[in-house]
Short mmCIF file of C-alpha atoms and ligand atoms in Angstrom, two decimals:
data_model
loop_
_atom_site.label_atom_id
_atom_site.label_comp_id
_atom_site.label_asym_id
_atom_site.label_seq_id
_atom_site.Cartn_x
_atom_site.Cartn_y
_atom_site.Cartn_z
CA UNK H 1 -4.09 9.48 32.91
CA UNK H 2 -7.36 11.16 33.85
CA UNK H 3 -10.30 10.37 31.67
CA UNK H 4 -10.10 12.06 28.25
CA UNK H 5 -7.27 14.51 28.97
CA UNK H 6 -6.17 13.68 25.46
CA UNK H 7 -7.46 14.74 22.07
CA UNK H 8 -9.20 12.10 19.99
CA UNK H 9 -8.82 12.13 16.20
CA UNK H 10 -11.92 12.92 14.19
CA UNK H 11 -12.93 11.19 10.95
CA UNK H 12 -15.36 14.05 10.47
CA UNK H 13 -12.53 16.62 10.43
CA UNK H 14 -10.50 14.30 8.21
CA UNK H 15 -13.24 14.44 5.58
CA UNK H 16 -12.71 18.16 5.00
CA UNK H 17 -10.62 19.35 2.08
CA UNK H 18 -9.13 22.67 1.04
CA UNK H 19 -7.50 23.73 -2.21
CA UNK H 20 -4.34 25.13 -0.68
CA UNK H 21 -1.00 23.92 -2.02
CA UNK H 22 0.71 21.88 0.68
CA UNK H 23 3.61 23.50 2.45
CA UNK H 24 6.95 21.70 2.22
CA UNK H 25 8.84 21.22 5.47
CA UNK H 26 12.20 19.67 6.21
CA UNK H 27 12.77 17.17 9.01
CA UNK H 28 15.66 17.66 11.41
CA UNK H 29 16.21 15.37 14.42
CA UNK H 30 16.72 17.55 17.47
CA UNK H 31 19.98 17.06 19.38
CA UNK H 32 18.23 16.08 22.61
CA UNK H 33 16.65 13.02 20.94
CA UNK H 34 19.80 11.69 19.32
CA UNK H 35 20.96 9.34 22.05
CA UNK H 36 17.59 8.33 23.39
CA UNK H 37 17.80 4.89 21.82
CA UNK H 38 21.35 4.09 22.88
CA UNK H 39 21.61 0.42 23.97
CA UNK H 40 17.93 -0.05 23.23
CA UNK H 41 16.29 -2.38 20.74
CA UNK H 42 13.11 -1.94 18.74
CA UNK H 43 10.74 -4.37 17.08
CA UNK H 44 8.50 -3.08 14.32
CA UNK H 45 5.41 -4.87 13.00
CA UNK H 46 3.83 -3.69 9.73
CA UNK H 47 0.31 -4.43 8.52
CA UNK H 48 -1.39 -3.32 5.33
CA UNK H 49 -0.46 -1.77 2.04
CA UNK H 50 2.76 -0.47 0.47
CA UNK H 51 2.17 2.99 1.96
CA UNK H 52 2.43 1.40 5.39
CA UNK H 53 5.52 -0.58 4.38
CA UNK H 54 7.14 2.66 3.31
CA UNK H 55 6.04 4.43 6.50
CA UNK H 56 7.64 1.66 8.54
CA UNK H 57 10.90 2.29 6.68
CA UNK H 58 10.63 5.91 7.79
CA UNK H 59 9.93 4.88 11.39
CA UNK H 60 12.94 2.55 11.28
CA UNK H 61 15.05 5.38 9.79
CA UNK H 62 14.09 7.76 12.59
CA UNK H 63 14.70 5.15 15.31
CA UNK H 64 18.08 4.23 13.83
CA UNK H 65 19.06 7.91 13.84
CA UNK H 66 18.04 8.06 17.51
CA UNK H 67 20.50 5.29 18.30
CA UNK H 68 18.05 2.39 18.58
CA UNK H 69 18.95 -0.92 16.96
CA UNK H 70 16.44 -3.27 15.34
CA UNK H 71 15.66 -6.56 17.04
CA UNK H 72 14.56 -9.80 15.39
CA UNK H 73 12.97 -10.86 18.64
CA UNK H 74 9.93 -9.16 20.10
CA UNK H 75 10.70 -10.63 23.53
CA UNK H 76 14.04 -8.79 23.68
CA UNK H 77 12.79 -5.41 22.50
CA UNK H 78 12.67 -2.23 24.61
CA UNK H 79 10.27 -0.65 22.14
CA UNK H 80 7.56 -2.36 20.07
CA UNK H 81 5.70 -0.44 17.38
CA UNK H 82 2.68 -1.78 15.52
CA UNK H 83 1.90 -0.04 12.24
CA UNK H 84 -1.76 -0.79 11.61
CA UNK H 85 -4.22 -1.09 8.71
CA UNK H 86 -7.89 -0.08 8.84
CA UNK H 87 -9.03 -1.00 5.33
CA UNK H 88 -11.12 -3.98 6.46
CA UNK H 89 -12.50 -5.30 9.74
CA UNK H 90 -10.35 -8.43 9.56
CA UNK H 91 -7.15 -6.37 9.52
CA UNK H 92 -8.28 -4.43 12.59
CA UNK H 93 -9.18 -7.55 14.54
CA UNK H 94 -5.78 -9.03 13.83
CA UNK H 95 -4.06 -5.92 15.19
CA UNK H 96 -6.21 -5.81 18.33
CA UNK H 97 -5.39 -9.48 18.96
CA UNK H 98 -1.71 -8.72 18.57
CA UNK H 99 -1.83 -5.73 20.90
CA UNK H 100 -3.81 -7.82 23.41
CA UNK H 101 -1.07 -10.45 23.40
CA UNK H 102 1.56 -7.80 24.19
CA UNK H 103 0.09 -7.34 27.65
CA UNK H 104 2.11 -10.35 28.77
CA UNK H 105 5.40 -8.68 27.76
CA UNK H 106 4.41 -5.38 29.36
CA UNK H 107 3.52 -7.12 32.62
CA UNK H 108 6.88 -8.89 32.61
CA UNK H 109 8.77 -5.68 31.79
CA UNK H 110 7.21 -2.37 32.82
CA UNK H 111 10.03 -0.47 31.04
CA UNK H 112 8.85 -1.82 27.69
CA UNK H 113 7.32 0.92 25.53
CA UNK H 114 4.55 -0.07 23.13
CA UNK H 115 3.54 2.22 20.28
CA UNK H 116 0.70 2.01 17.82
CA UNK H 117 0.48 3.97 14.57
CA UNK H 118 -0.94 3.75 11.06
CA UNK H 119 -4.50 3.99 9.81
CA UNK H 120 -6.24 2.57 12.91
CA UNK H 121 -4.65 5.36 14.95
CA UNK H 122 -6.65 7.85 12.85
CA UNK H 123 -10.00 6.44 14.02
CA UNK H 124 -11.58 7.90 17.14
CA UNK H 125 -13.30 4.60 17.97
CA UNK H 126 -9.96 2.75 17.95
CA UNK H 127 -8.10 5.38 19.97
CA UNK H 128 -10.90 5.41 22.58
CA UNK H 129 -10.79 1.62 22.75
CA UNK H 130 -7.02 1.52 23.15
CA UNK H 131 -7.04 4.22 25.81
CA UNK H 132 -9.73 2.45 27.81
CA UNK H 133 -9.03 -1.24 27.32
CA UNK H 134 -5.46 -1.67 26.11
CA UNK H 135 -3.49 0.13 28.77
CA UNK H 136 -0.28 -1.60 27.71
CA UNK H 137 -0.07 0.85 24.79
CA UNK H 138 2.06 3.90 25.72
CA UNK H 139 2.12 5.86 22.48
CA UNK H 140 -0.43 6.38 19.72
CA UNK H 141 0.67 8.42 16.72
CA UNK H 142 -1.17 9.02 13.47
CA UNK H 143 -0.19 8.72 9.83
CA UNK H 144 0.53 12.48 9.80
CA UNK H 145 2.60 12.35 13.00
CA UNK H 146 5.44 9.97 12.23
CA UNK H 147 8.03 12.72 12.55
CA UNK H 148 6.77 13.42 16.11
CA UNK H 149 7.93 9.97 17.21
CA UNK H 150 11.22 11.22 18.77
CA UNK H 151 9.35 13.82 20.83
CA UNK H 152 6.71 11.29 21.93
CA UNK H 153 9.35 8.75 22.96
CA UNK H 154 11.20 11.43 24.89
CA UNK H 155 8.04 12.48 26.71
CA UNK H 156 7.03 8.92 27.59
CA UNK H 157 10.54 8.27 28.86
CA UNK H 158 10.62 11.37 31.01
CA UNK H 159 7.01 11.53 32.25
CA UNK H 160 6.03 7.86 32.18
CA UNK H 161 2.56 8.82 30.99
CA UNK H 162 0.76 7.69 27.86
CA UNK H 163 1.06 9.99 24.84
CA UNK H 164 -1.21 10.48 21.86
CA UNK H 165 -0.63 12.64 18.84
CA UNK H 166 -2.98 12.15 15.93
CA UNK H 167 -3.68 15.03 13.56
CA UNK H 168 -6.87 14.52 11.60
CA UNK H 169 -5.80 16.86 8.84
CA UNK H 170 -2.48 17.31 7.18
CA UNK H 171 -1.50 20.11 4.88
CA UNK H 172 2.21 19.47 4.69
CA UNK H 173 4.77 17.42 2.84
CA UNK H 174 7.79 16.62 4.96
CA UNK H 175 11.09 15.97 3.18
CA UNK H 176 14.54 14.87 4.36
CA UNK H 177 13.06 12.32 6.74
CA UNK H 178 15.48 9.47 7.44
CA UNK H 179 14.73 6.09 5.89
CA UNK H 180 16.03 2.60 6.55
CA UNK H 181 14.92 0.57 3.57
CA UNK H 182 14.06 -3.06 4.22
CA UNK H 183 15.26 -4.21 0.80
CA UNK H 184 18.51 -3.46 -0.98
CA UNK H 185 17.35 -3.96 -4.58
CA UNK H 186 13.75 -2.71 -4.72
CA UNK H 187 12.49 0.54 -3.22
CA UNK H 188 9.14 2.15 -2.53
CA UNK H 189 9.09 5.81 -3.54
CA UNK H 190 6.15 7.93 -2.42
CA UNK H 191 5.12 10.35 -5.12
CA UNK H 192 2.01 11.56 -3.33
CA UNK H 193 0.08 11.06 -0.15
CA UNK H 194 -3.63 10.86 0.62
CA UNK H 195 -6.68 10.41 -1.53
CA UNK H 196 -9.51 12.70 -2.61
CA UNK H 197 -11.59 10.12 -4.45
CA UNK H 198 -13.88 9.20 -1.53
CA UNK H 199 -15.12 5.86 -2.78
CA UNK H 200 -18.05 5.31 -0.44
CA UNK H 201 -16.73 2.07 1.11
CA UNK H 202 -13.18 3.29 1.75
CA UNK H 203 -11.60 4.65 4.92
CA UNK H 204 -8.34 5.72 3.25
CA UNK H 205 -9.29 9.35 2.39
CA UNK H 206 -10.00 9.82 6.12
CA UNK H 207 -6.96 8.03 7.49
CA UNK H 208 -4.44 9.40 4.96
CA UNK H 209 -5.84 12.86 4.34
CA UNK H 210 -6.00 15.00 1.25
CA UNK H 211 -4.03 14.38 -1.93
CA UNK H 212 -0.60 15.98 -1.62
CA UNK H 213 2.03 15.52 -4.32
CA UNK H 214 5.73 15.64 -3.64
CA UNK H 215 7.72 18.01 -5.82
CA UNK H 216 9.17 16.31 -8.89
CA UNK H 217 12.72 17.42 -7.96
CA UNK H 218 12.49 15.55 -4.62
CA UNK H 219 11.16 12.39 -6.27
CA UNK H 220 13.76 12.37 -9.05
CA UNK H 221 16.57 13.10 -6.59
CA UNK H 222 15.42 10.15 -4.46
CA UNK H 223 15.40 7.82 -7.48
CA UNK H 224 18.83 9.08 -8.63
CA UNK H 225 20.22 8.34 -5.18
CA UNK H 226 18.69 4.85 -5.30
CA UNK H 227 20.37 4.23 -8.67
CA UNK H 228 23.72 5.28 -7.15
CA UNK H 229 23.13 2.87 -4.27
CA UNK H 230 22.60 0.01 -6.72
CA UNK H 231 18.82 -0.30 -6.57
CA UNK H 232 17.28 -2.06 -9.57
CA UNK H 233 13.62 -1.26 -9.12
CA UNK H 234 11.44 1.55 -7.82
CA UNK H 235 7.72 1.40 -7.25
CA UNK H 236 6.16 4.85 -7.38
CA UNK H 237 3.49 4.95 -4.71
CA UNK H 238 0.23 6.83 -4.39
CA UNK H 239 -3.35 5.83 -3.61
CA UNK H 240 -4.17 7.22 -7.02
CA UNK H 241 -1.04 7.99 -9.02
CA UNK H 242 -2.89 9.42 -12.03
CA UNK H 243 -3.82 12.39 -9.86
CA UNK H 244 -0.12 13.18 -9.31
CA UNK H 245 0.61 16.90 -9.56
CA UNK H 246 -2.97 18.13 -9.80
CA UNK H 247 -2.72 19.73 -6.34
CA UNK H 248 0.46 21.58 -7.35
CA UNK H 249 -1.31 23.34 -10.25
CA UNK H 250 1.79 23.38 -12.43
CA UNK H 251 0.68 21.29 -15.45
CA UNK H 252 3.27 18.63 -14.67
CA UNK H 253 1.44 15.30 -14.83
CA UNK H 254 2.11 11.71 -13.86
CA UNK H 255 3.00 11.05 -17.51
CA UNK H 256 5.71 13.73 -17.29
CA UNK H 257 6.97 12.25 -14.05
CA UNK H 258 7.15 8.76 -15.56
CA UNK H 259 9.30 10.14 -18.41
CA UNK H 260 11.64 11.91 -15.98
CA UNK H 261 11.96 8.95 -13.62
CA UNK H 262 12.71 6.74 -16.64
CA UNK H 263 15.62 9.07 -17.53
CA UNK H 264 17.37 8.22 -14.24
CA UNK H 265 18.25 4.89 -15.85
CA UNK H 266 16.83 2.73 -13.04
CA UNK H 267 16.34 -0.77 -14.47
CA UNK H 268 12.73 -1.23 -13.49
CA UNK H 269 9.91 1.21 -12.75
CA UNK H 270 6.53 0.19 -11.38
CA UNK H 271 3.68 2.29 -10.06
CA UNK H 272 0.67 1.74 -7.81
CA UNK H 273 -2.28 2.34 -7.83
CA UNK H 274 -3.94 3.68 -10.96
CA UNK H 275 -7.55 4.75 -10.75
CA UNK H 276 -9.40 4.31 -14.06
CA UNK H 277 -10.42 7.93 -13.70
CA UNK H 278 -8.00 10.26 -15.55
CA UNK H 279 -5.70 7.51 -16.84
CA UNK H 280 -4.73 9.82 -19.67
CA UNK H 281 -2.91 9.46 -22.99
CA UNK H 282 0.29 11.10 -21.69
CA UNK H 283 0.57 8.19 -19.25
CA UNK H 284 0.06 5.65 -22.03
CA UNK H 285 2.67 7.41 -24.20
CA UNK H 286 5.19 7.50 -21.35
CA UNK H 287 4.64 3.82 -20.62
CA UNK H 288 5.05 2.98 -24.31
CA UNK H 289 8.16 5.07 -24.83
CA UNK H 290 10.27 3.91 -21.89
CA UNK H 291 11.48 0.33 -21.84
CA UNK H 292 12.32 0.56 -18.12
CA UNK H 293 8.65 1.09 -17.24
CA UNK H 294 7.47 -2.43 -16.54
CA UNK H 295 4.70 -4.03 -18.61
CA UNK H 296 2.29 -4.36 -15.73
CA UNK H 297 -0.75 -2.29 -14.76
CA UNK H 298 -2.94 -2.65 -11.69
CA UNK H 299 -6.32 -1.14 -12.53
CA UNK H 300 -8.96 -1.71 -9.83
CA UNK H 301 -12.46 -2.24 -11.20
CA UNK H 302 -14.13 -2.95 -7.79
CA UNK H 303 -17.39 -4.05 -9.45
CA UNK H 304 -18.61 -4.85 -12.96
CA UNK H 305 -22.06 -3.39 -12.39
CA UNK H 306 -22.73 0.24 -13.26
CA UNK H 307 -25.35 0.66 -10.50
CA UNK H 308 -22.98 -0.60 -7.81
CA UNK H 309 -20.10 1.47 -9.26
CA UNK H 310 -22.31 4.52 -8.93
CA UNK H 311 -23.12 3.69 -5.31
CA UNK H 312 -19.39 3.18 -4.75
CA UNK H 313 -18.74 6.66 -6.22
CA UNK H 314 -16.18 5.18 -8.58
CA UNK H 315 -16.88 7.81 -11.28
CA UNK H 316 -17.02 5.34 -14.21
CA UNK H 317 -19.56 2.92 -15.66
CA UNK H 318 -18.91 -0.69 -16.64
CA UNK H 319 -18.72 0.44 -20.28
CA UNK H 320 -16.29 3.29 -19.54
CA UNK H 321 -13.99 0.93 -17.64
CA UNK H 322 -14.06 -1.53 -20.57
CA UNK H 323 -13.33 1.30 -22.99
CA UNK H 324 -10.18 2.26 -21.10
CA UNK H 325 -9.20 -1.34 -20.41
CA UNK H 326 -9.60 -2.42 -24.04
CA UNK H 327 -7.59 0.60 -25.18
CA UNK H 328 -4.76 -0.23 -22.76
CA UNK H 329 -4.76 -3.86 -23.90
CA UNK H 330 -4.63 -2.73 -27.53
CA UNK H 331 -1.94 -0.10 -27.09
CA UNK H 332 0.21 -2.06 -24.64
CA UNK H 333 0.50 -5.59 -26.04
CA UNK H 334 2.11 -8.16 -23.79
CA UNK H 335 1.32 -6.21 -20.63
CA UNK H 336 -0.10 -7.97 -17.57
CA UNK H 337 -3.20 -6.49 -15.94
CA UNK H 338 -4.49 -7.04 -12.43
CA UNK H 339 -7.39 -5.60 -10.51
CA UNK H 340 -9.15 -5.26 -7.15
CA UNK H 341 -12.72 -6.46 -6.71
CA UNK H 342 -15.17 -6.10 -3.82
CA UNK H 343 -18.06 -8.55 -3.55
CA UNK H 344 -21.09 -8.03 -1.34
CA UNK H 345 -21.22 -4.24 -1.44
CA UNK H 346 -24.50 -3.25 0.34
CA UNK H 347 -27.47 -4.74 -1.48
CA UNK H 348 -25.46 -6.16 -4.37
CA UNK H 349 -28.05 -8.25 -6.24
CA UNK H 350 -27.34 -11.59 -7.92
CA UNK H 351 -27.53 -9.81 -11.29
CA UNK H 352 -25.05 -7.16 -10.15
CA UNK H 353 -22.65 -9.84 -8.97
CA UNK H 354 -23.00 -11.69 -12.30
CA UNK H 355 -21.92 -8.44 -13.98
CA UNK H 356 -18.69 -8.64 -11.96
CA UNK H 357 -18.21 -12.25 -13.05
CA UNK H 358 -18.72 -11.31 -16.70
CA UNK H 359 -16.36 -8.34 -16.31
CA UNK H 360 -13.65 -10.76 -15.21
CA UNK H 361 -14.40 -12.79 -18.35
CA UNK H 362 -14.21 -9.69 -20.50
CA UNK H 363 -10.95 -8.46 -19.01
CA UNK H 364 -9.24 -11.84 -18.55
CA UNK H 365 -7.08 -10.43 -15.77
CA UNK H 366 -3.68 -11.86 -14.94
CA UNK H 367 -4.78 -11.75 -11.30
CA UNK H 368 -7.29 -10.05 -9.05
CA UNK H 369 -7.24 -9.19 -5.38
CA UNK H 370 -10.73 -10.00 -4.19
CA UNK H 371 -12.41 -8.90 -0.97
CA UNK H 372 -15.73 -9.22 0.79
CA UNK H 373 -17.09 -5.76 1.52
CA UNK H 374 -16.28 -4.68 5.05
CA UNK H 375 -18.30 -1.96 6.73
CA UNK H 376 -16.08 0.98 7.75
CA UNK H 377 -17.60 3.25 10.35
CA UNK H 378 -17.60 6.88 9.20
CA UNK H 379 -17.83 6.11 5.47
CA UNK H 380 -21.05 6.74 3.47
CA UNK H 381 -21.52 3.04 2.62
CA UNK H 382 -21.70 2.21 6.33
CA UNK H 383 -25.14 3.85 6.36
CA UNK H 384 -26.43 1.91 3.36
CA UNK H 385 -28.94 -0.84 3.95
CA UNK H 386 -27.56 -4.32 3.33
CA UNK H 387 -29.79 -7.38 3.18
CA UNK H 388 -27.25 -9.78 1.67
CA UNK H 389 -26.19 -12.47 4.14
CA UNK H 390 -22.61 -13.46 4.84
CA UNK H 391 -22.98 -16.94 3.36
CA UNK H 392 -24.09 -15.54 -0.01
CA UNK H 393 -21.11 -13.18 0.01
CA UNK H 394 -18.72 -16.02 0.80
CA UNK H 395 -20.15 -18.15 -1.99
CA UNK H 396 -19.78 -15.26 -4.42
CA UNK H 397 -16.17 -14.75 -3.38
CA UNK H 398 -15.48 -18.44 -3.90
CA UNK H 399 -16.99 -18.43 -7.40
CA UNK H 400 -15.18 -15.24 -8.27
CA UNK H 401 -11.84 -16.60 -7.08
CA UNK H 402 -12.28 -19.71 -9.23
CA UNK H 403 -12.89 -17.57 -12.29
CA UNK H 404 -9.94 -15.33 -11.49
CA UNK H 405 -7.71 -18.41 -11.12
CA UNK H 406 -8.92 -19.74 -14.49
CA UNK H 407 -7.81 -16.59 -16.32
CA UNK H 408 -4.63 -16.28 -14.28
CA UNK H 409 -3.71 -19.76 -15.42
CA UNK H 410 -4.73 -19.05 -19.01
CA UNK H 411 -2.57 -15.90 -19.09
CA UNK H 412 0.42 -17.68 -17.62
CA UNK H 413 0.42 -20.33 -20.36
CA UNK H 414 2.15 -17.88 -22.69
CA UNK H 415 5.28 -18.12 -20.54
CA UNK H 416 5.70 -21.90 -20.89
CA UNK H 417 9.16 -22.71 -22.31
CA UNK H 418 9.91 -19.00 -22.65
CA UNK H 419 13.05 -17.29 -21.40
CA UNK H 420 12.16 -14.46 -19.03
CA UNK H 421 14.15 -11.85 -17.14
CA UNK H 422 13.87 -12.16 -13.35
CA UNK H 423 14.96 -9.70 -10.69
CA UNK H 424 16.14 -11.98 -7.89
CA UNK H 425 14.54 -11.37 -4.48
CA UNK H 426 16.48 -14.16 -2.77
CA UNK H 427 15.79 -17.67 -1.63
CA UNK H 428 12.13 -18.65 -1.91
CA UNK H 429 10.16 -18.23 1.32
CA UNK H 430 8.53 -21.63 0.83
CA UNK H 431 11.44 -23.74 -0.36
CA UNK H 432 15.03 -22.92 0.52
CA UNK H 433 16.35 -24.93 -2.44
CA UNK H 434 15.00 -22.45 -4.94
CA UNK H 435 15.25 -18.73 -5.58
CA UNK H 436 12.37 -16.43 -6.30
CA UNK H 437 11.86 -13.16 -8.08
CA UNK H 438 9.57 -11.38 -10.50
CA UNK H 439 9.39 -10.98 -14.27
CA UNK H 440 8.75 -7.55 -15.81
CA UNK H 441 5.04 -8.52 -15.95
CA UNK H 442 5.17 -9.03 -12.15
CA UNK H 443 4.90 -12.81 -12.40
CA UNK H 444 6.39 -14.64 -9.45
CA UNK H 445 9.04 -17.13 -10.58
CA UNK H 446 10.58 -19.86 -8.44
CA UNK H 447 13.73 -21.18 -10.04
CA UNK H 448 16.82 -23.23 -9.51
CA UNK H 449 20.23 -21.57 -9.85
CA UNK H 450 23.80 -22.10 -8.72
CA UNK H 451 25.18 -18.72 -8.09
CA UNK H 452 22.72 -15.85 -7.96
CA UNK H 453 22.11 -13.20 -5.35
CA UNK H 454 19.45 -10.72 -4.36
CA UNK H 455 19.29 -7.89 -6.89
CA UNK H 456 20.68 -9.84 -9.86
CA UNK H 457 18.79 -9.62 -13.13
CA UNK H 458 18.96 -13.13 -14.59
CA UNK H 459 17.51 -15.14 -17.44
CA UNK H 460 15.25 -18.00 -16.46
CA UNK H 461 13.72 -20.69 -18.69
CA UNK H 462 10.15 -21.39 -17.60
CA UNK H 463 9.50 -25.11 -17.25
CA UNK H 464 6.17 -25.20 -15.42
CA UNK H 465 3.22 -22.86 -15.29
CA UNK H 466 0.74 -22.53 -12.43
CA UNK H 467 -2.10 -20.03 -11.91
CA UNK H 468 -0.21 -17.73 -9.59
CA UNK H 469 3.45 -18.54 -10.15
CA UNK H 470 5.92 -19.96 -12.64
CA UNK H 471 8.72 -22.48 -12.14
CA UNK H 472 11.98 -22.44 -14.05
CA UNK H 473 15.71 -22.83 -14.19
CA UNK H 474 18.28 -20.11 -14.45
CA UNK H 475 20.14 -20.29 -17.76
CA UNK H 476 22.41 -17.28 -17.45
CA UNK H 477 23.83 -16.26 -14.08
N1 LIG E 1 -14.19 -3.50 2.17
C1 LIG E 1 -13.59 -4.38 1.35
N2 LIG E 1 -12.58 -4.07 0.55
C2 LIG E 1 -12.13 -2.79 0.57
N3 LIG E 1 -11.13 -2.19 -0.10
C3 LIG E 1 -11.08 -0.89 0.30
N4 LIG E 1 -12.04 -0.65 1.22
C4 LIG E 1 -12.71 -1.82 1.41
C5 LIG E 1 -13.80 -2.21 2.23
N5 LIG E 1 -14.41 -1.35 3.04
C6 LIG E 1 -10.35 -2.85 -1.12
C7 LIG E 1 -10.51 -2.19 -2.48
C8 LIG E 1 -9.20 -1.49 -2.66
C9 LIG E 1 -8.26 -2.40 -1.93
C10 LIG E 1 -6.96 -1.81 -1.55
O1 LIG E 1 -8.98 -2.77 -0.77
O2 LIG E 1 -10.67 -3.20 -3.46
O3 LIG E 1 -8.84 -1.31 -4.01
FE1 LIG E 2 -9.97 4.21 -1.34
FE2 LIG E 2 -11.09 4.86 -3.69
FE3 LIG E 2 -9.05 6.37 -2.69
FE4 LIG E 2 -8.57 3.88 -3.61
S1 LIG E 2 -9.32 5.64 -4.84
S2 LIG E 2 -7.80 4.78 -1.67
S3 LIG E 2 -10.45 2.76 -3.04
S4 LIG E 2 -11.10 6.12 -1.80
#
């Protein structure tokens, strides 16, 4: 391919927003693509968050409809697709290492097609790098271009040239896209795409575009179908679920959606992620009034210091977060709460970090996902001065993790000797003599049992309590 006869994505374009209601389109696989995958195997690697997991299920669904079959073995695949994550530097380095290692397979088999998609594909710097230095990659497609995969595969097959399609902006919602779900008992259900919050450290609003809600009818239909297929749990997905529906301007809120999804009768409903901003009373009421909405809320705080929160553009102060958090704790007794925390945001002082430590003490979270700030090119925080050295940040993370573990353990003590309901995921990944699954509060339980299977809801007596998991024995199979 001649130099730059392809269009690079632009984070700058991706920043732009308009108020238009997103158009709804319907996916149809064109006839000419239907047999393209006959006798061919694909291997799909997924990095990152639940949105990426769900996207990979769509990619698998499309490939299956094209006649491809999944392969457990990368070495035997005719097509390898890597679905990437750009949220932190570490995730990107891992992907580049993986793509680098694929050169060996490509050299051994020039017919092998390698595709790269996901959030890294939305970054111009990554696409330039791949085009120049990772020539083993044949296809790059963006988060808004998944439904173009059949066309791109067809073109690569017929022209034997590298293909890129990455739209920086997306105004549409595409329905009726095939899906091959990776689990038979729990399902991810997108309720909206994108994010308009623009936290200053975060690349997601650029890589996933503007907030676009799916129509409630499509979401409820999807959940009803899952119930018919025997699914026990749905997790409603959005970068910021509280904003559901705002772009549709029809007064139907996330609280309304929770009530309607609950009516489908699915055994367990979860949702991710809630932003403390506009976590309104209709949501709290819906959560309270429906016993199939699980007693678990993930509410990222990011920092406990008002100055840092302001620089992060989080739209709440330490006190406002506590006000909401304390209200949720009061109104939703027995619920588990988790959070996300970033340490080492540019120029985070010792005092500011101590505010995060004391916030953890105040909130006594069941768990927290903790990260060292990672500079993301193209975001506002990337231009902020940062004089804090890596070692200090690592020490802060270590101290924070110890405090998080202390409260995780403290919270778990209430389950000792209790009988809990567990949705069985299957045999434990770590120990094939025990099963694992989650309680309504999203506590991981490893337990012994004689005759259970994936998707069963069983009663387990908790015999041992650790910080991040519980052990028990099944008493009712
Ligand atoms: N550096 C570190 N952590 C980040 N997150 C998002 N962007 C960054 C970044 N640049 C974290 C936030 C978010 C979670 C999904 O990832 O805590 O809630
Ligand atoms: Fe990123 Fe903030 Fe949007 Fe979450 S709410 S995806 S942290 S910009």
